[in-house]
mmCIF file of C-alpha atoms and ligand atoms in Angstrom:
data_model
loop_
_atom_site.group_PDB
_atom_site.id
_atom_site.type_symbol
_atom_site.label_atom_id
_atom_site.label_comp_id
_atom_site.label_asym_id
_atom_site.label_seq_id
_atom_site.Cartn_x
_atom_site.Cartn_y
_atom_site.Cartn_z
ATOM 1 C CA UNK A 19 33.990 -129.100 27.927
ATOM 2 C CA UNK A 20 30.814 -128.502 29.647
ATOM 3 C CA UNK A 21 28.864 -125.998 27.747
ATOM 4 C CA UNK A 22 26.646 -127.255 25.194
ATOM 5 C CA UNK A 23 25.891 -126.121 21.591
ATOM 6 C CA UNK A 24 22.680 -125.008 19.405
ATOM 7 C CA UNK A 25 22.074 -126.005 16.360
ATOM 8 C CA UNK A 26 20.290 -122.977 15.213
ATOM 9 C CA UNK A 27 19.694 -124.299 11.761
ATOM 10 C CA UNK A 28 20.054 -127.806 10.349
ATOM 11 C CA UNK A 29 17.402 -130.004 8.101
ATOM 12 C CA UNK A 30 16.659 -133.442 9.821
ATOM 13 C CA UNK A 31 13.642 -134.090 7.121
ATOM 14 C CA UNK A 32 16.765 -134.836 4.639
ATOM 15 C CA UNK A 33 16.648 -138.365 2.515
ATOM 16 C CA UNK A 34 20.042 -138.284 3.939
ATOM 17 C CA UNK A 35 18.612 -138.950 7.057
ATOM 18 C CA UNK A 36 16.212 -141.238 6.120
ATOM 19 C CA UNK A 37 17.839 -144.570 7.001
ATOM 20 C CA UNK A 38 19.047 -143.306 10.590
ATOM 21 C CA UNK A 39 17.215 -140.472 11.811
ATOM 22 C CA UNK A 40 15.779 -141.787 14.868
ATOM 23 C CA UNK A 41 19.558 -142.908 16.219
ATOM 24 C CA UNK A 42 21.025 -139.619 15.156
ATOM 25 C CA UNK A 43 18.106 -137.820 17.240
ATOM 26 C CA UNK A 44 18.932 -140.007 20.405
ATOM 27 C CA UNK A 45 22.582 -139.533 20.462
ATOM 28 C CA UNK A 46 22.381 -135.659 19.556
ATOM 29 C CA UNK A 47 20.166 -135.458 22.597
ATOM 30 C CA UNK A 48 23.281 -136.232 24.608
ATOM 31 C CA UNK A 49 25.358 -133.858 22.210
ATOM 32 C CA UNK A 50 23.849 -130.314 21.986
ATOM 33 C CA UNK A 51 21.889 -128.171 23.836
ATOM 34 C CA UNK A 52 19.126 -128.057 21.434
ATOM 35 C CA UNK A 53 18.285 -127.488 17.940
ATOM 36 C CA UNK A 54 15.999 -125.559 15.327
ATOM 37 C CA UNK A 55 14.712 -127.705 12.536
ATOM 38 C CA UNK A 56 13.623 -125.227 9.544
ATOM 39 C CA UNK A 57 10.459 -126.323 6.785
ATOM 40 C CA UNK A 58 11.199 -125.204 3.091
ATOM 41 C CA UNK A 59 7.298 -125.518 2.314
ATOM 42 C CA UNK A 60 4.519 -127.432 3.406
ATOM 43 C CA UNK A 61 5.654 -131.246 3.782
ATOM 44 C CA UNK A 62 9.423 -130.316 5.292
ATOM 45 C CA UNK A 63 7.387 -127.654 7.802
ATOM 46 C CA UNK A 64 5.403 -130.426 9.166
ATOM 47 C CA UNK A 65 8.047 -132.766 9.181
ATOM 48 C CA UNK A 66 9.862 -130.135 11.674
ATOM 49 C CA UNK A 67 6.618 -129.663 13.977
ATOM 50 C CA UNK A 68 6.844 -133.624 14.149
ATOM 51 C CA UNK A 69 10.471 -133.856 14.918
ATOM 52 C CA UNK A 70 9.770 -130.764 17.477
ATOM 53 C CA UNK A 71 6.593 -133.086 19.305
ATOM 54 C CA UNK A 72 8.946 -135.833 19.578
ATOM 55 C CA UNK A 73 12.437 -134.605 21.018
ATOM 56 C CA UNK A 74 12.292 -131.926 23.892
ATOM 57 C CA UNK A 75 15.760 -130.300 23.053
ATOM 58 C CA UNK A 76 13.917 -130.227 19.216
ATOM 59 C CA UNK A 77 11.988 -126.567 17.926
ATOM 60 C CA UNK A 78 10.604 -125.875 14.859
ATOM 61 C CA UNK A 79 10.297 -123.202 12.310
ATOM 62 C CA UNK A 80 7.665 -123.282 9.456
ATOM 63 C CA UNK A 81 7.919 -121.285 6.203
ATOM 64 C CA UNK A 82 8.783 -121.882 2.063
ATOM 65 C CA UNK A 83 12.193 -121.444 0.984
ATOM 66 C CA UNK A 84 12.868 -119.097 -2.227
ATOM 67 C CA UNK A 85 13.577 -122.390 -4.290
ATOM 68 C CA UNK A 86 10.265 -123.807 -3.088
ATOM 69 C CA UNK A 87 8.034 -120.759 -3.944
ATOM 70 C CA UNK A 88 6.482 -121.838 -6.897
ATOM 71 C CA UNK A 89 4.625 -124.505 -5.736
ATOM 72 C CA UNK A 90 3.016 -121.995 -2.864
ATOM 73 C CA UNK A 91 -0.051 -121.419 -2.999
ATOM 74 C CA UNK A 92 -2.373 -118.564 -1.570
ATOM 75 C CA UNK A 93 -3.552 -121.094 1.127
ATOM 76 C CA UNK A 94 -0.334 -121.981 2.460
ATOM 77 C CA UNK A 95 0.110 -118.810 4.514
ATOM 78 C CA UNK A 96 -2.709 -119.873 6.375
ATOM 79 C CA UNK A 97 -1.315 -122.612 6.941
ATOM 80 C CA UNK A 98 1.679 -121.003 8.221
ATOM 81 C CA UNK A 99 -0.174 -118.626 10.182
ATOM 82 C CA UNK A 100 -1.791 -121.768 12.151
ATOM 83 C CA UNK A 101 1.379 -123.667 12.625
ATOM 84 C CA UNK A 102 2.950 -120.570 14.326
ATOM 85 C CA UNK A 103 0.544 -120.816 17.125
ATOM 86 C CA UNK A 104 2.243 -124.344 17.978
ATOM 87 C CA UNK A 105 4.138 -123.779 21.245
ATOM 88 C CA UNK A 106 7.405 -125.092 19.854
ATOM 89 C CA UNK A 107 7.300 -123.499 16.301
ATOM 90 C CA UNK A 108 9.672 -120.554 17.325
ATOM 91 C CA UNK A 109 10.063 -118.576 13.836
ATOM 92 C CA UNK A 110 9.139 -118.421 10.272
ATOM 93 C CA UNK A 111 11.713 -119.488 7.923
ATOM 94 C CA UNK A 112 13.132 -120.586 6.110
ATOM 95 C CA UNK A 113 12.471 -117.758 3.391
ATOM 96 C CA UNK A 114 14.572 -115.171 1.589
ATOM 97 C CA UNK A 115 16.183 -114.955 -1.570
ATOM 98 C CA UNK A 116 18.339 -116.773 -3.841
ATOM 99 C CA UNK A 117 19.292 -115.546 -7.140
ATOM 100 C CA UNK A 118 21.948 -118.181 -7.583
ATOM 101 C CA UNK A 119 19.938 -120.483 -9.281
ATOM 102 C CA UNK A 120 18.149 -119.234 -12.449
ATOM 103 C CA UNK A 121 15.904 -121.438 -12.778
ATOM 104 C CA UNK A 122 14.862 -121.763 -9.217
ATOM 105 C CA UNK A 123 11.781 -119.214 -9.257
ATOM 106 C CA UNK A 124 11.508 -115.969 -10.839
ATOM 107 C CA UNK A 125 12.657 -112.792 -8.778
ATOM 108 C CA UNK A 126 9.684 -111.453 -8.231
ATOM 109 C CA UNK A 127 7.560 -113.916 -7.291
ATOM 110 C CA UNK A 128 10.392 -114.754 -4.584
ATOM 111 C CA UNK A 129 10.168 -111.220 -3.577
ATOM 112 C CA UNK A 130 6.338 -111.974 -3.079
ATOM 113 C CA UNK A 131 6.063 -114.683 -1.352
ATOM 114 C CA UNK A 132 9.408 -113.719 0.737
ATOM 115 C CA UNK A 133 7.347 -109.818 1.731
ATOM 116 C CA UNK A 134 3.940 -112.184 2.579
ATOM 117 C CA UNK A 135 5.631 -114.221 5.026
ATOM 118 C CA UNK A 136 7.871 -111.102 6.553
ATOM 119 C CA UNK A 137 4.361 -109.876 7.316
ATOM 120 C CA UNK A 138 3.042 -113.002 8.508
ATOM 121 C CA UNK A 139 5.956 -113.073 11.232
ATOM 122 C CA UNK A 140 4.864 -109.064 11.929
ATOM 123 C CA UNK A 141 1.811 -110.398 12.626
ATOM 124 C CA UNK A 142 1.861 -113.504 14.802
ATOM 125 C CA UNK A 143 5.499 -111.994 16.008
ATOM 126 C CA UNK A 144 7.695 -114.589 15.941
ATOM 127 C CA UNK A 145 11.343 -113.967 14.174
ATOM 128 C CA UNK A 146 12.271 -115.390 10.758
ATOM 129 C CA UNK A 147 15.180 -117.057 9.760
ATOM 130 C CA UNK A 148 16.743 -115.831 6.443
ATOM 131 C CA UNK A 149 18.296 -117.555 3.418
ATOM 132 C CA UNK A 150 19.975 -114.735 1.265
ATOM 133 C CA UNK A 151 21.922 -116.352 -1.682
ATOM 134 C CA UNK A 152 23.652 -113.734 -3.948
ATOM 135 C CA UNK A 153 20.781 -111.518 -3.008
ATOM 136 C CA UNK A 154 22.186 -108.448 -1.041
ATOM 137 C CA UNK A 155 21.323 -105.825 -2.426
ATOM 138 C CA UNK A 156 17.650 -106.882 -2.756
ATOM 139 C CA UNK A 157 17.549 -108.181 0.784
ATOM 140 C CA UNK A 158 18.511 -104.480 2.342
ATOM 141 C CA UNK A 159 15.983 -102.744 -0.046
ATOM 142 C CA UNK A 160 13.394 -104.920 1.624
ATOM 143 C CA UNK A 161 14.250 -105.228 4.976
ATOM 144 C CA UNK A 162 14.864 -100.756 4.610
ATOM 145 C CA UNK A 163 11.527 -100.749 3.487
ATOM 146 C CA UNK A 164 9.636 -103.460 4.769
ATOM 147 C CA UNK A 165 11.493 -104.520 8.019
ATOM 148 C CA UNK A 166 9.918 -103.118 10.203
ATOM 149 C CA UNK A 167 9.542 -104.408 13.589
ATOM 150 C CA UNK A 168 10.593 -107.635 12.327
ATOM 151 C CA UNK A 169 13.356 -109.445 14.076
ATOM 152 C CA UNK A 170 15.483 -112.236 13.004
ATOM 153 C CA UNK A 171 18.391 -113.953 12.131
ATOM 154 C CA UNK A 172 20.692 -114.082 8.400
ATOM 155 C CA UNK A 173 21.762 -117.953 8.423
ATOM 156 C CA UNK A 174 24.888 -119.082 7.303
ATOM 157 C CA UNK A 175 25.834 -115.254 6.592
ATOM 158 C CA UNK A 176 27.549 -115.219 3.643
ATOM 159 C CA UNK A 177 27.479 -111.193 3.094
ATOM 160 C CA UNK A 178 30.407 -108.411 3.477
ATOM 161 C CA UNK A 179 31.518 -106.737 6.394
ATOM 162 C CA UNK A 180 29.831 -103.744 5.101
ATOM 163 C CA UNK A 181 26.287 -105.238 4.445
ATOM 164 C CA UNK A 182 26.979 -106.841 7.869
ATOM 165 C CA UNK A 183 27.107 -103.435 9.395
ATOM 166 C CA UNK A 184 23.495 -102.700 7.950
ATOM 167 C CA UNK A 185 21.995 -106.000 9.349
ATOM 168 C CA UNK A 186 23.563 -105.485 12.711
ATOM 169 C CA UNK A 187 22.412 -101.751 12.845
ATOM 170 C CA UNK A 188 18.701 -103.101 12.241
ATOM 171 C CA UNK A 189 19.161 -105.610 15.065
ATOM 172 C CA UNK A 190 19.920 -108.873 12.975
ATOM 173 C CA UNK A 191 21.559 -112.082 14.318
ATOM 174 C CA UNK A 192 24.009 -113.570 12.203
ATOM 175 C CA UNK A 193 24.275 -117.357 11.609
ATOM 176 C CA UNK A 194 27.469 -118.872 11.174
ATOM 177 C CA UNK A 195 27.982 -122.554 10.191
ATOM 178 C CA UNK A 196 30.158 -125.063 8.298
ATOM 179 C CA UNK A 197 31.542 -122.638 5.371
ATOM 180 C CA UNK A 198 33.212 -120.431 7.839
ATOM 181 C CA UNK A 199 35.635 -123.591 8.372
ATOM 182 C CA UNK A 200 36.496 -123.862 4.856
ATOM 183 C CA UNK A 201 39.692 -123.215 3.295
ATOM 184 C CA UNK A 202 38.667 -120.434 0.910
ATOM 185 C CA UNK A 203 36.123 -118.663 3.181
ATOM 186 C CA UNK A 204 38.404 -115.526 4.556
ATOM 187 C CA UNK A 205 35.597 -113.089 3.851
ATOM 188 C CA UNK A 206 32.885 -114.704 5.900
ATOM 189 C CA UNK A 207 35.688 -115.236 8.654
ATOM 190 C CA UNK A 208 36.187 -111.196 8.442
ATOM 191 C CA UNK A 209 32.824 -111.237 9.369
ATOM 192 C CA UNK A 210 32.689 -113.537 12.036
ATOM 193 C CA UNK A 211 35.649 -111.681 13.919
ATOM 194 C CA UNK A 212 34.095 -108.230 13.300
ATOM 195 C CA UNK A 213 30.272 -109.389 15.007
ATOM 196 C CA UNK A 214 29.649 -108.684 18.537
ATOM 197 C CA UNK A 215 29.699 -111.515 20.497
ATOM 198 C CA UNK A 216 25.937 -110.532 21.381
ATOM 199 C CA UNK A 217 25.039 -111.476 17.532
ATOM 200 C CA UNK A 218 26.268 -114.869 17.062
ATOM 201 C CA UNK A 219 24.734 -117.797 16.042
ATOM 202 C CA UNK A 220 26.129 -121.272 15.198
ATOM 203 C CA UNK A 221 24.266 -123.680 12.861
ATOM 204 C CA UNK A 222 25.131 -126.742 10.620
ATOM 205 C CA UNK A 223 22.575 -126.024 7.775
ATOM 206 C CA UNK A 224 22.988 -130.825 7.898
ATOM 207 C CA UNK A 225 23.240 -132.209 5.685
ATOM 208 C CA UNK A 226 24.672 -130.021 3.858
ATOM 209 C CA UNK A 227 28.018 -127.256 4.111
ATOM 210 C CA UNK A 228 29.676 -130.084 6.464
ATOM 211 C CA UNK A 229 32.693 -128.163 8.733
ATOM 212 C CA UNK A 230 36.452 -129.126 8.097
ATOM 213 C CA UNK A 231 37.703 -131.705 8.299
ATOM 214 C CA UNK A 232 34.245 -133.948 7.633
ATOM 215 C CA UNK A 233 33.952 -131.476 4.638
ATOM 216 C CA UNK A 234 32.353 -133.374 1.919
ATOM 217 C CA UNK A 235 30.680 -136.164 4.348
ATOM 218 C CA UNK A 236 27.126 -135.824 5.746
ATOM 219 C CA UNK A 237 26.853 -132.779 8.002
ATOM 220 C CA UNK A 238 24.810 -133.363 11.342
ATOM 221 C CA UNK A 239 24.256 -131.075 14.508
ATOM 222 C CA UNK A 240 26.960 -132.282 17.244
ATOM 223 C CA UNK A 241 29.634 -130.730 14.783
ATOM 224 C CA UNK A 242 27.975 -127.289 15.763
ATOM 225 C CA UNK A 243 31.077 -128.040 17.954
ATOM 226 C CA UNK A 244 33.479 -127.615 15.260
ATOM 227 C CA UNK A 245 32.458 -124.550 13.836
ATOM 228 C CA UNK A 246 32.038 -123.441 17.563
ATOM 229 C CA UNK A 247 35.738 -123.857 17.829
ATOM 230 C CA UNK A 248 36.826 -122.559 14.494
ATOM 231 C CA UNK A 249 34.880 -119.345 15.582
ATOM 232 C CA UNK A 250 36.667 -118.923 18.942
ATOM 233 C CA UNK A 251 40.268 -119.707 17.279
ATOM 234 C CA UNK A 252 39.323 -116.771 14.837
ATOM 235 C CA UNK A 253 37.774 -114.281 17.581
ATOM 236 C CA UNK A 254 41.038 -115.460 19.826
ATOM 237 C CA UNK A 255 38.931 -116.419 22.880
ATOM 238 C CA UNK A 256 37.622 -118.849 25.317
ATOM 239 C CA UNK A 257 35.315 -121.466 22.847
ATOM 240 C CA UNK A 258 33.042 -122.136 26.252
ATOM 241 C CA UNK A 259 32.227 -118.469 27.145
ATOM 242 C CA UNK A 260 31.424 -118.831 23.059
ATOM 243 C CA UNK A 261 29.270 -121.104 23.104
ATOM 244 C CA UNK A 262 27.300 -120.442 25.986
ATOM 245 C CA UNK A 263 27.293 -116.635 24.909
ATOM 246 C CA UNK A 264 25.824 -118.280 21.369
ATOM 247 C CA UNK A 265 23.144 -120.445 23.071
ATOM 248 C CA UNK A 266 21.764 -117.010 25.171
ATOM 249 C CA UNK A 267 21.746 -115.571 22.071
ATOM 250 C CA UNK A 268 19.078 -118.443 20.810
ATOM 251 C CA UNK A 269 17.171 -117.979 23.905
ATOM 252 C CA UNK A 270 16.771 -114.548 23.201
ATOM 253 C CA UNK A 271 16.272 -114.056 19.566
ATOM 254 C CA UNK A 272 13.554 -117.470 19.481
ATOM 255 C CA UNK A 273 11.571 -116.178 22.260
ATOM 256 C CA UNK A 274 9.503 -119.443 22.869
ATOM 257 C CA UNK A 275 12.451 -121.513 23.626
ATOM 258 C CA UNK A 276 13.374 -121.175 27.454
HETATM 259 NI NI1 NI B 12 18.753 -124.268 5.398
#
């Protein structure tokens, strides 16, 4: 195997990486191509910028998650906004919706904060990376009203075929990672045979959503590998055309990374 995969999506500011992070960073090095360490609000976004300063094959993204909004404050976009001038933040995110938890923040002030940054990445025009959590039908109302010009990518797609469809027709890269390896996950493996090959991602979302068969252990970004090769068993072709197809797909969705 020569080709190399991209973590599109995984969270090295974890506690779970806490006691090891600098040896896991120098052996992934020799692992993947390169990977894109998300913020969920202001501490985890710096923490990525950090990471992304320190490791070459390491970019960063800046943004507050939907179950991080309501500590946000008015000032934090500005924040943002400077951050994304940073020559290895490549996108905001990550930021969405996620009506799965009740109690995480109510819907509309997620729909705020999740519009504000949308027009933030308008604006400085970088791409965001999504996080849409039982949230469909909200996310296409948006993203038919708002989306303009906006380009980006739906991580660890968890949709239908037929809301795929919509995402793809506005130009949307889809994100596959660990859950598309598990037992029970048929529907988002409908999806990932239907997707051009033109659209695909691969991501771990570490620590968490760890592929089969580490299911239930820490996650961490070589085993992009894994759900690299599920992918290519359920597409029926070659895994290294795959991957390298996957990691031009990076390139050009996340502009700033050459
Ligand atoms: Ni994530």
């Amino acid at each position: 195997m020569s080709a190399k995969v991209f973590d599109s999506h995984a969270h090295m500011d974890s506690d779970y990486f806490d006691a090891d992070r600098e040896e896991v960073f120098a052996k992934l090095r020799q692992e993947i191509a390169g990977m894109i360490n998300p913020g969920c609000d202001n501490e985890t976004s710096f923490k990525a910028i950090t990471y992304a300063e320190t490791y070459d094959f390491v970019y960063a993204a800046v943004g507050w998650h939907p179950e991080e909004v309501l500590r946000m404050q008015d000032d934090d976009l500005k924040k943002l906004e400077e951050w994304s001038k940073h020559p290895k933040v490549v996108a905001i995110g990550e930021i969405g919706l996620d009506y799965y938890y009740d109690d995480c923040a109510p819907r509309d002030l997620q729909k705020k904060r999740f519009i504000e940054q949308l027009d933030l990445a308008r604006r400085v025009d970088l791409p965001v990376i999504i996080h849409d959590r039982d949230a469909h039908g909200d996310m296409l109302d948006i993203f038919h009203n708002e989306g303009k010009g906006l380009r980006g990518v739906f991580h660890c797609y968890s949709g239908s075929v037929e809301t795929a469809k919509e995402l793809l027709k506005m130009g949307f890269y889809l994100g596959f990672g660990g859950s598309s390896t598990f037992k029970n996950a048929e529907k988002v493996r409908s999806v990932l045979k239907y997707v051009p090959e033109d659209r695909i991602l691969f991501e771990t979302d570490s620590p968490y959503l760890t592929p089969v068969p580490y299911r239930g252990k820490r996650n961490n970004p070589a085993y992009t590998l894994l759900v690299a090769k599920n992918a290519a068993l359920v597409r029926n072709t070659d895994v290294e055309n795959l991957i390298e197809k996957s990691t031009e797909n990076v390139k050009k969705l996340f502009s700033k990374i050459s």
